[in-house]
PDB file of C-alpha atoms in Angstrom:
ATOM      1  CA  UNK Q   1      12.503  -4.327   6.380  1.00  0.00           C
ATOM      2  CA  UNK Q   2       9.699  -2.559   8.569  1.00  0.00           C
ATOM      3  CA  UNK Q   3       9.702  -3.046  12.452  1.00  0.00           C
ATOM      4  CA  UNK Q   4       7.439  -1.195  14.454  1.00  0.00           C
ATOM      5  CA  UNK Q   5       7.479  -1.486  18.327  1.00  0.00           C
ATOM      6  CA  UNK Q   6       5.110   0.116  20.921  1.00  0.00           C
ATOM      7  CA  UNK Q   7       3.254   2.586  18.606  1.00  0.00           C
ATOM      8  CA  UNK Q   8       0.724   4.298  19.726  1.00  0.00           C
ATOM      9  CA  UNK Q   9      -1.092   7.283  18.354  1.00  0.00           C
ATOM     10  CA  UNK Q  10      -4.019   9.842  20.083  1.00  0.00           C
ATOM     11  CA  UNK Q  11      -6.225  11.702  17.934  1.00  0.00           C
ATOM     12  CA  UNK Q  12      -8.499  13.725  20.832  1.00  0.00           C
ATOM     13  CA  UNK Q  13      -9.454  11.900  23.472  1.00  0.00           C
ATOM     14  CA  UNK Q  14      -9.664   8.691  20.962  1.00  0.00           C
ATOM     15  CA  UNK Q  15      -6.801   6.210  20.996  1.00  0.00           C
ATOM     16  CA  UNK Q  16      -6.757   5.644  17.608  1.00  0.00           C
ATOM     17  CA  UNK Q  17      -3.561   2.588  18.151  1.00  0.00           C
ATOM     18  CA  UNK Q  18      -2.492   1.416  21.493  1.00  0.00           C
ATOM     19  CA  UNK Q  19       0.853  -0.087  21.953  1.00  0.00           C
ATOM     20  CA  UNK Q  20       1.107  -2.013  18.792  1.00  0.00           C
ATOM     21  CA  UNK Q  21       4.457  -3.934  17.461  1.00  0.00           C
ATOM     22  CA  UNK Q  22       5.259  -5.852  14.590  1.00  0.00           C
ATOM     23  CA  UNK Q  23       7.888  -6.951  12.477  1.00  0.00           C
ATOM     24  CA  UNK Q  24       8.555  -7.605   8.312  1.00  0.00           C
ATOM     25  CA  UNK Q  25      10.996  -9.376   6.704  1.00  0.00           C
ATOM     26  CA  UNK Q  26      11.808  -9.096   2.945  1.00  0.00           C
ATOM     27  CA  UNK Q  27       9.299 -10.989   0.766  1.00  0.00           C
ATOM     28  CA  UNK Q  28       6.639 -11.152   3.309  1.00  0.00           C
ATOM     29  CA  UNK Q  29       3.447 -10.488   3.370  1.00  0.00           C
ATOM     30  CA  UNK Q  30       1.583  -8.885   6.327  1.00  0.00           C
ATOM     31  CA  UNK Q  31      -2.382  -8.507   6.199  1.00  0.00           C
ATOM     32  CA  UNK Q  32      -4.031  -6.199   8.501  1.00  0.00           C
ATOM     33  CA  UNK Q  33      -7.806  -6.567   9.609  1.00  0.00           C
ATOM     34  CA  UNK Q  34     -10.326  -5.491  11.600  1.00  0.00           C
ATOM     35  CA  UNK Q  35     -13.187  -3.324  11.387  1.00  0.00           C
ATOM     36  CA  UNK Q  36     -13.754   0.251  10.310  1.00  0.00           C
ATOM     37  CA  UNK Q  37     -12.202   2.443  13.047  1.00  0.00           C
ATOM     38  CA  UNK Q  38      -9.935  -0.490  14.319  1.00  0.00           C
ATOM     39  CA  UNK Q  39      -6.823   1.352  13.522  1.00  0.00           C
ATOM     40  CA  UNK Q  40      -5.544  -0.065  10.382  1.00  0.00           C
ATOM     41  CA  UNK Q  41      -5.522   2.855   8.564  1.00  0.00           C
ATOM     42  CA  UNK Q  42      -3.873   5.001  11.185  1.00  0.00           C
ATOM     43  CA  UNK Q  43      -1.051   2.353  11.622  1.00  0.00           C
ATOM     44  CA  UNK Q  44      -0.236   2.322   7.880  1.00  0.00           C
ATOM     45  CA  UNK Q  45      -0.082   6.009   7.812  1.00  0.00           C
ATOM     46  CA  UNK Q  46       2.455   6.295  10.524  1.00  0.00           C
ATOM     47  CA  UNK Q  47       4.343   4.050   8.947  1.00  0.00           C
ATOM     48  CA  UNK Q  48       4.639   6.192   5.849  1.00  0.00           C
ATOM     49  CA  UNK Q  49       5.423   9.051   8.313  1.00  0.00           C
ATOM     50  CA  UNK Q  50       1.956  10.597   7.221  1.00  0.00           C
ATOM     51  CA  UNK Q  51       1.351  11.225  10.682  1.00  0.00           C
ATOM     52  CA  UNK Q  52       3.170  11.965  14.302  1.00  0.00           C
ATOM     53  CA  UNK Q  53       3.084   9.317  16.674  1.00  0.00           C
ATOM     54  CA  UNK Q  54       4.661   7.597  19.963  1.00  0.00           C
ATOM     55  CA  UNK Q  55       6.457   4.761  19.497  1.00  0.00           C
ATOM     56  CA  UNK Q  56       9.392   3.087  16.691  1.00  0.00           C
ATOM     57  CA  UNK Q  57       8.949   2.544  13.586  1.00  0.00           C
ATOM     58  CA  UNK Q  58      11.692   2.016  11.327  1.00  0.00           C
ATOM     59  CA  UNK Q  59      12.082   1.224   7.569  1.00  0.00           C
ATOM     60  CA  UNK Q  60      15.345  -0.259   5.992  1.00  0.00           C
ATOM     61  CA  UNK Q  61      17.061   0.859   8.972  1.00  0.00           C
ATOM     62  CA  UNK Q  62      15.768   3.951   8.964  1.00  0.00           C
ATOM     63  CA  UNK Q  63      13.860   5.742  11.956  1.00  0.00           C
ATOM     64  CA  UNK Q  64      10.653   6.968  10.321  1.00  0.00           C
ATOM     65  CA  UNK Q  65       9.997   9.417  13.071  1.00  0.00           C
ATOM     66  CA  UNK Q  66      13.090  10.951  12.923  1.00  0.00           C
ATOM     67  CA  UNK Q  67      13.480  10.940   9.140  1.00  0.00           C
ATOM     68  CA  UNK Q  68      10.697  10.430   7.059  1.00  0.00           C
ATOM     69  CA  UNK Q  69      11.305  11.705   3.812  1.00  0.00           C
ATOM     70  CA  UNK Q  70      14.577   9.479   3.401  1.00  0.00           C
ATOM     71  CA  UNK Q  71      12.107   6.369   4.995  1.00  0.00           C
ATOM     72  CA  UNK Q  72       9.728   7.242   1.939  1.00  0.00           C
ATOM     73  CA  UNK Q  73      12.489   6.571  -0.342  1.00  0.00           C
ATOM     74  CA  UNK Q  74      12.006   3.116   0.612  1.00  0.00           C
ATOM     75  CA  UNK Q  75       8.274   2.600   0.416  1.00  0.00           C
ATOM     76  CA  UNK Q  76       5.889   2.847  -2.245  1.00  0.00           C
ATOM     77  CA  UNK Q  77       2.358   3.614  -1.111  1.00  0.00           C
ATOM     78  CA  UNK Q  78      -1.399   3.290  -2.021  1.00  0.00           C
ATOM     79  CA  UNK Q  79      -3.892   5.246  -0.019  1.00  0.00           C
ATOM     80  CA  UNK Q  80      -7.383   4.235   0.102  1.00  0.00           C
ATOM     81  CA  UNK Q  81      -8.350   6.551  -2.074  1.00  0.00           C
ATOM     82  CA  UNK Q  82      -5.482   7.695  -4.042  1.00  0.00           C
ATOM     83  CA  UNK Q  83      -5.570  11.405  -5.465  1.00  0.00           C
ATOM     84  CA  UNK Q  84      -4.603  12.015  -8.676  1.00  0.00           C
ATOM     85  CA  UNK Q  85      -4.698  15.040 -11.331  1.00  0.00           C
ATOM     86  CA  UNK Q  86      -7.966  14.462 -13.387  1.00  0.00           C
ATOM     87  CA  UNK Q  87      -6.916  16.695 -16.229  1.00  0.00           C
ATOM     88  CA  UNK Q  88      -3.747  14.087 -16.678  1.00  0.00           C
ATOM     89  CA  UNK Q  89      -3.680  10.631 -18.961  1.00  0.00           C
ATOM     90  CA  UNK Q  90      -2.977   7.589 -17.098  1.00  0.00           C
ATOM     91  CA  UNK Q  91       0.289   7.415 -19.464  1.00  0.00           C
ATOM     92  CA  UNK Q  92       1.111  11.432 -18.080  1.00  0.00           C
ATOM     93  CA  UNK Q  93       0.463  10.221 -14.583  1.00  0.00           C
ATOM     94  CA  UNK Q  94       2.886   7.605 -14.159  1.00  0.00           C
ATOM     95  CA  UNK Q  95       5.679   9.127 -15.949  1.00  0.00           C
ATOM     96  CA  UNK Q  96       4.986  12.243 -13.814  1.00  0.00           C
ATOM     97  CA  UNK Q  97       5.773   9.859 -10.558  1.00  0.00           C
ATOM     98  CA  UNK Q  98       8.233   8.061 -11.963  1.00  0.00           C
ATOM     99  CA  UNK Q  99      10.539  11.045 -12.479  1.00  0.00           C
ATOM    100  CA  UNK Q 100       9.130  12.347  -9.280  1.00  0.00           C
ATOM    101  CA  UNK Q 101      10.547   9.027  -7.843  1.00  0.00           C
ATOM    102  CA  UNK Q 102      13.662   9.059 -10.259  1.00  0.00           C
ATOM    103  CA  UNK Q 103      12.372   5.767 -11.934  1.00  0.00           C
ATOM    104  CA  UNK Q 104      12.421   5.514 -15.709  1.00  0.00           C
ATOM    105  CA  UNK Q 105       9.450   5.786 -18.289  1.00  0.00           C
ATOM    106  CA  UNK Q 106       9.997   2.781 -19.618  1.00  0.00           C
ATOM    107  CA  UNK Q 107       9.377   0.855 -15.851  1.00  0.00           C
ATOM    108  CA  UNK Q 108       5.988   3.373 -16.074  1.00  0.00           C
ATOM    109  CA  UNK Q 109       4.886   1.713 -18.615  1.00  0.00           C
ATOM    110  CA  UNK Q 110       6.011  -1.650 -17.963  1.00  0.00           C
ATOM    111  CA  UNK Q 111       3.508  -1.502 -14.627  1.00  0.00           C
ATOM    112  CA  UNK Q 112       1.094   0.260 -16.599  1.00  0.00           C
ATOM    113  CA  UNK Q 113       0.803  -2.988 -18.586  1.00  0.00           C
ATOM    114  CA  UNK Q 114       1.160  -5.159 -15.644  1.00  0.00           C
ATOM    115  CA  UNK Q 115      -1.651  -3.932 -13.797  1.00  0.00           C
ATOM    116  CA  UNK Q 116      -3.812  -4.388 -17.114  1.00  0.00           C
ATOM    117  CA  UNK Q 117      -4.483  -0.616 -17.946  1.00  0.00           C
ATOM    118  CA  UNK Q 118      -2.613  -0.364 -21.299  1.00  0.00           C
ATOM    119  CA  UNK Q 119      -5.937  -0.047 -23.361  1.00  0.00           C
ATOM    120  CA  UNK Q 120      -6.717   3.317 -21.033  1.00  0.00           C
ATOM    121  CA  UNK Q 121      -3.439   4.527 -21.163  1.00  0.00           C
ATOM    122  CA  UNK Q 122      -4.805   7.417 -23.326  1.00  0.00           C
ATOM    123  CA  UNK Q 123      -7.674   7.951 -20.991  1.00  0.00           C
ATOM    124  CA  UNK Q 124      -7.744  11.203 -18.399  1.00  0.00           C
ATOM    125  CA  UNK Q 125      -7.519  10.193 -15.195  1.00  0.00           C
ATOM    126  CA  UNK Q 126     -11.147  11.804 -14.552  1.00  0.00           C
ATOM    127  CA  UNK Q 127     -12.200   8.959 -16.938  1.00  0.00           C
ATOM    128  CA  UNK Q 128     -11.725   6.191 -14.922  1.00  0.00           C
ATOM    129  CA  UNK Q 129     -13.780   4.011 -12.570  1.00  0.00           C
ATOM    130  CA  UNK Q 130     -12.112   3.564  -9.258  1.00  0.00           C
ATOM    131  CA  UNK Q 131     -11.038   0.259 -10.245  1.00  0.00           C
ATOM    132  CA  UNK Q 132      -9.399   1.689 -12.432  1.00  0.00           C
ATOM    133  CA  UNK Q 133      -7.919   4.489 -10.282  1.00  0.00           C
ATOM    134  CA  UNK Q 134      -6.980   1.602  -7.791  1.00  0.00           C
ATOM    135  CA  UNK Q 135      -4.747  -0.265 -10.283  1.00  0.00           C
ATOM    136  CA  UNK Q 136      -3.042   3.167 -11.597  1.00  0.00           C
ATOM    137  CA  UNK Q 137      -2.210   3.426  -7.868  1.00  0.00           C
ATOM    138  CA  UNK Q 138      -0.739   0.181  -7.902  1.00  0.00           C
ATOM    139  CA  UNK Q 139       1.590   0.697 -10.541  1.00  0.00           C
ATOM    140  CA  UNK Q 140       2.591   3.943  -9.220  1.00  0.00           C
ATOM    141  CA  UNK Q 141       3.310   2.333  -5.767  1.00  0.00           C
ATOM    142  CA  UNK Q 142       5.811   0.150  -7.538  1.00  0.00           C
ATOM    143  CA  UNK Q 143       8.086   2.459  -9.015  1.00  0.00           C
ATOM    144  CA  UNK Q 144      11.117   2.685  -7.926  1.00  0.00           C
ATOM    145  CA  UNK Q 145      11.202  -0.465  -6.911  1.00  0.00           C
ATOM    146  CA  UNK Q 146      10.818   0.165  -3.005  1.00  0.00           C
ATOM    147  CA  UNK Q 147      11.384  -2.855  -0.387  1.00  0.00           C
ATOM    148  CA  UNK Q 148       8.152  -1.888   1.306  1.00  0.00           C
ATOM    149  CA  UNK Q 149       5.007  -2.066  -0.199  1.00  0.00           C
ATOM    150  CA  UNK Q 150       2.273  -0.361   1.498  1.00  0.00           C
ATOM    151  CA  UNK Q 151      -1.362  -0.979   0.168  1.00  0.00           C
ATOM    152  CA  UNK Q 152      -4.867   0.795   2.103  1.00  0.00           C
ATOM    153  CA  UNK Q 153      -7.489  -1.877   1.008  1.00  0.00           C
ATOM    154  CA  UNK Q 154      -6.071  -1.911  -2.673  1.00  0.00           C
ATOM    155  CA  UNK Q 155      -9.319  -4.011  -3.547  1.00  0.00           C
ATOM    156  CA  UNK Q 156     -11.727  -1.735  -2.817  1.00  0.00           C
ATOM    157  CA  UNK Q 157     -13.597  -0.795  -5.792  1.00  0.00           C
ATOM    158  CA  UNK Q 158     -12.181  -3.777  -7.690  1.00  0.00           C
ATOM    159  CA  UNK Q 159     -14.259  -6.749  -9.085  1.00  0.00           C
ATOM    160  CA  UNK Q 160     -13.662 -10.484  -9.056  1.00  0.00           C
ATOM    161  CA  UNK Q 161     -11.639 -10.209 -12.124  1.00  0.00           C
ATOM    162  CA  UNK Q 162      -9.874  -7.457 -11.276  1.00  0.00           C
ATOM    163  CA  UNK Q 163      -8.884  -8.821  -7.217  1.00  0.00           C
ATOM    164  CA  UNK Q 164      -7.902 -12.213  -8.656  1.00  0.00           C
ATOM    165  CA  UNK Q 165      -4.875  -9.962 -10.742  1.00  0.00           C
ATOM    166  CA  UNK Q 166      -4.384  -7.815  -7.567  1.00  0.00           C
ATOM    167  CA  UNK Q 167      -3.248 -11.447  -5.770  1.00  0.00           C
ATOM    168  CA  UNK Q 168      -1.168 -11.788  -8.887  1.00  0.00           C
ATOM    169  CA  UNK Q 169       0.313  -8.619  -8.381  1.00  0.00           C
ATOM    170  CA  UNK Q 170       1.157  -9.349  -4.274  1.00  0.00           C
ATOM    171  CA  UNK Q 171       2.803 -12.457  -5.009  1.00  0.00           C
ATOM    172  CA  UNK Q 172       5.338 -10.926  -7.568  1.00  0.00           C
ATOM    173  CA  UNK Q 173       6.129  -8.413  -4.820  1.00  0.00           C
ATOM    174  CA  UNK Q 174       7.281 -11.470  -2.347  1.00  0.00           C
ATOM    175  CA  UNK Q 175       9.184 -12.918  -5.910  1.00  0.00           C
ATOM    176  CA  UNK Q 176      10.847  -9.602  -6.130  1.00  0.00           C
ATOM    177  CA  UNK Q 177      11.535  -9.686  -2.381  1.00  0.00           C
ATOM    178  CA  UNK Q 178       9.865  -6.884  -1.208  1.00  0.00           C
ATOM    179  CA  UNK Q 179       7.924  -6.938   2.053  1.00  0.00           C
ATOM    180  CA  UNK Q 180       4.149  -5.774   1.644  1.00  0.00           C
ATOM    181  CA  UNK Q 181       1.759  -4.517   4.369  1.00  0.00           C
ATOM    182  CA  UNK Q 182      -1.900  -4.158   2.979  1.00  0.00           C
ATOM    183  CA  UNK Q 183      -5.686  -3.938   4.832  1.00  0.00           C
ATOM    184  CA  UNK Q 184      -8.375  -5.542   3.723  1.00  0.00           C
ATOM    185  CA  UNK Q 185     -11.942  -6.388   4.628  1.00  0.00           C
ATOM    186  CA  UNK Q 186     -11.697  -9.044   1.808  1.00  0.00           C
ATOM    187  CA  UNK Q 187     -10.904 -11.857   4.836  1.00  0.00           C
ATOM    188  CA  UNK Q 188     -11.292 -14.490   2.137  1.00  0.00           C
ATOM    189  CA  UNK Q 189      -8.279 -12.962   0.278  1.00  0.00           C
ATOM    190  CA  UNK Q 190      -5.832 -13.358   3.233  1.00  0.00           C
ATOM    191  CA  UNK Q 191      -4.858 -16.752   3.119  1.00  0.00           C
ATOM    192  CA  UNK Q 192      -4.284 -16.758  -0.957  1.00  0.00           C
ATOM    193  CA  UNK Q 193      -1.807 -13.574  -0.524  1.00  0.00           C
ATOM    194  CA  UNK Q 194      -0.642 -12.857   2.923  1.00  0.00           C
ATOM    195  CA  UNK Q 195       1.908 -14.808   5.541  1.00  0.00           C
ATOM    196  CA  UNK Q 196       0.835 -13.520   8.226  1.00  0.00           C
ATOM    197  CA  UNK Q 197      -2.331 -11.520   9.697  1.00  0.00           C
ATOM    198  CA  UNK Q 198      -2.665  -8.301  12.553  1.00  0.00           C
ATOM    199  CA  UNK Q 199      -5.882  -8.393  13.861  1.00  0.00           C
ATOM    200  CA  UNK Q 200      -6.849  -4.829  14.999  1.00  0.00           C
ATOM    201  CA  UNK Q 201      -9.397  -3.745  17.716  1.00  0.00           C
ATOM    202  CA  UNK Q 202     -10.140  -0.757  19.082  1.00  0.00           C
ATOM    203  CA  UNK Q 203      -6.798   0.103  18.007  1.00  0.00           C
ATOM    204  CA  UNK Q 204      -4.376  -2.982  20.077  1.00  0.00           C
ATOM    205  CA  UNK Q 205      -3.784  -5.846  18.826  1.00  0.00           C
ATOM    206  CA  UNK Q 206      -6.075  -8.405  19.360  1.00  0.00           C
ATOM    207  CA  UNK Q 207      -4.279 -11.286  16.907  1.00  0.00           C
ATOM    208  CA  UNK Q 208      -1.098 -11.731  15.385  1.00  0.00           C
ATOM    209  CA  UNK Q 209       0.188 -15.206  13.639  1.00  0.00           C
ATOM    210  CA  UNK Q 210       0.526 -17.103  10.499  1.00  0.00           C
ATOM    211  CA  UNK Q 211      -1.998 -16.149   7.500  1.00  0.00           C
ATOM    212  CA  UNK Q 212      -2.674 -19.960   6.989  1.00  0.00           C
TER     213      UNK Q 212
END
């Protein structure tokens, strides 16, 4: 589903990823770590075709620097922190990308549900905490349902509760076959959701193996 070979991407004079390849089959899990600045970010983003870069990346087949918008098709995403219109109801938001994704309302609310925001569905997004915000990007990352899931530290802002559903959540994506490549600073998390683990430093690759 994703492969990415020899990527590397220069912001300045700062190397922001250095030669770094990996490869996801469906209804894996890949966790990416390392510390702020290590890259992880930056790799995600070029993988969503966010950002130009040197290198391969390809998604479903499909070359994501020479075609990006159809590679998108493919991938639901979850920035770290996801921007959404404050004046709009959680309900209104996730219709408004799932027609924007050609999904139906009925799967909106469906994930709505799953990700445990029905009671707020009323709420404006400007309500919410950013726990909240996280898990209405989580259902709107699903839509569609893409065979890459991308997630930019999905637990940030969540609480024990609230990560202990977000594992929940990654482990129906490997059910439903899709692949999943998240980062996380929650190192305790990786062995419960991921298969395997990419170490970042200083933007190369300084592990890659099994999660376990």
């Amino acid at each position: 589903v994703l492969k990415v070979s020899n990527v590397a991407k220069q912001y300045g004079q700062l190397r922001a990823l250095d030669g770094v390849s990996v490869e996801l089959a469906e209804g894996e899990v890949l966790a990416v770590i390392g510390t702020n600045g290590a890259g992880k970010s930056t790799l995600l983003k070029c993988a969503v075709g966010l950002v130009r870069f040197k290198g391969s990346i390809t998604v479903g087949g499909v070359e994501v620097g020479r075609n990006a918008k159809a590679a998108r098709q493919l991938i639901g995403y979850l920035p770290q922190n996801p921007a959404f219109h404050d004046d709009l109801r959680v309900r209104e938001t996730a219709v408004f990308y799932a027609d924007l994704k050609g999904s139906s309302h009925e799967q909106a609310r469906d994930l709505i549900e799953a990700v445990g925001l029905s009671e707020h569905a009323e709420k404006r997004v400007s309500e919410l905490s950013g726990g909240m915000r996280q898990r209405l990007g989580l259902a709107v990352a699903q839509l569609g349902d893409p065979r890459l899931v991308i997630l930019d530290e999905p637990a940030s802002g969540l609480d024990v509760s609230a990560r202990l559903e977000l594992r929940e959540i990654i482990v129906r994506q490997r059910e439903l076959g899709r692949a999943v490549v998240l980062s996380t600073h929650w190192l305790e998390d990786v062995p419960y959701i991921a298969d395997h683990v990419l170490a970042l430093e200083a933007g190369r690759v300084s592990f890659h193996g099994d999660a376990r």
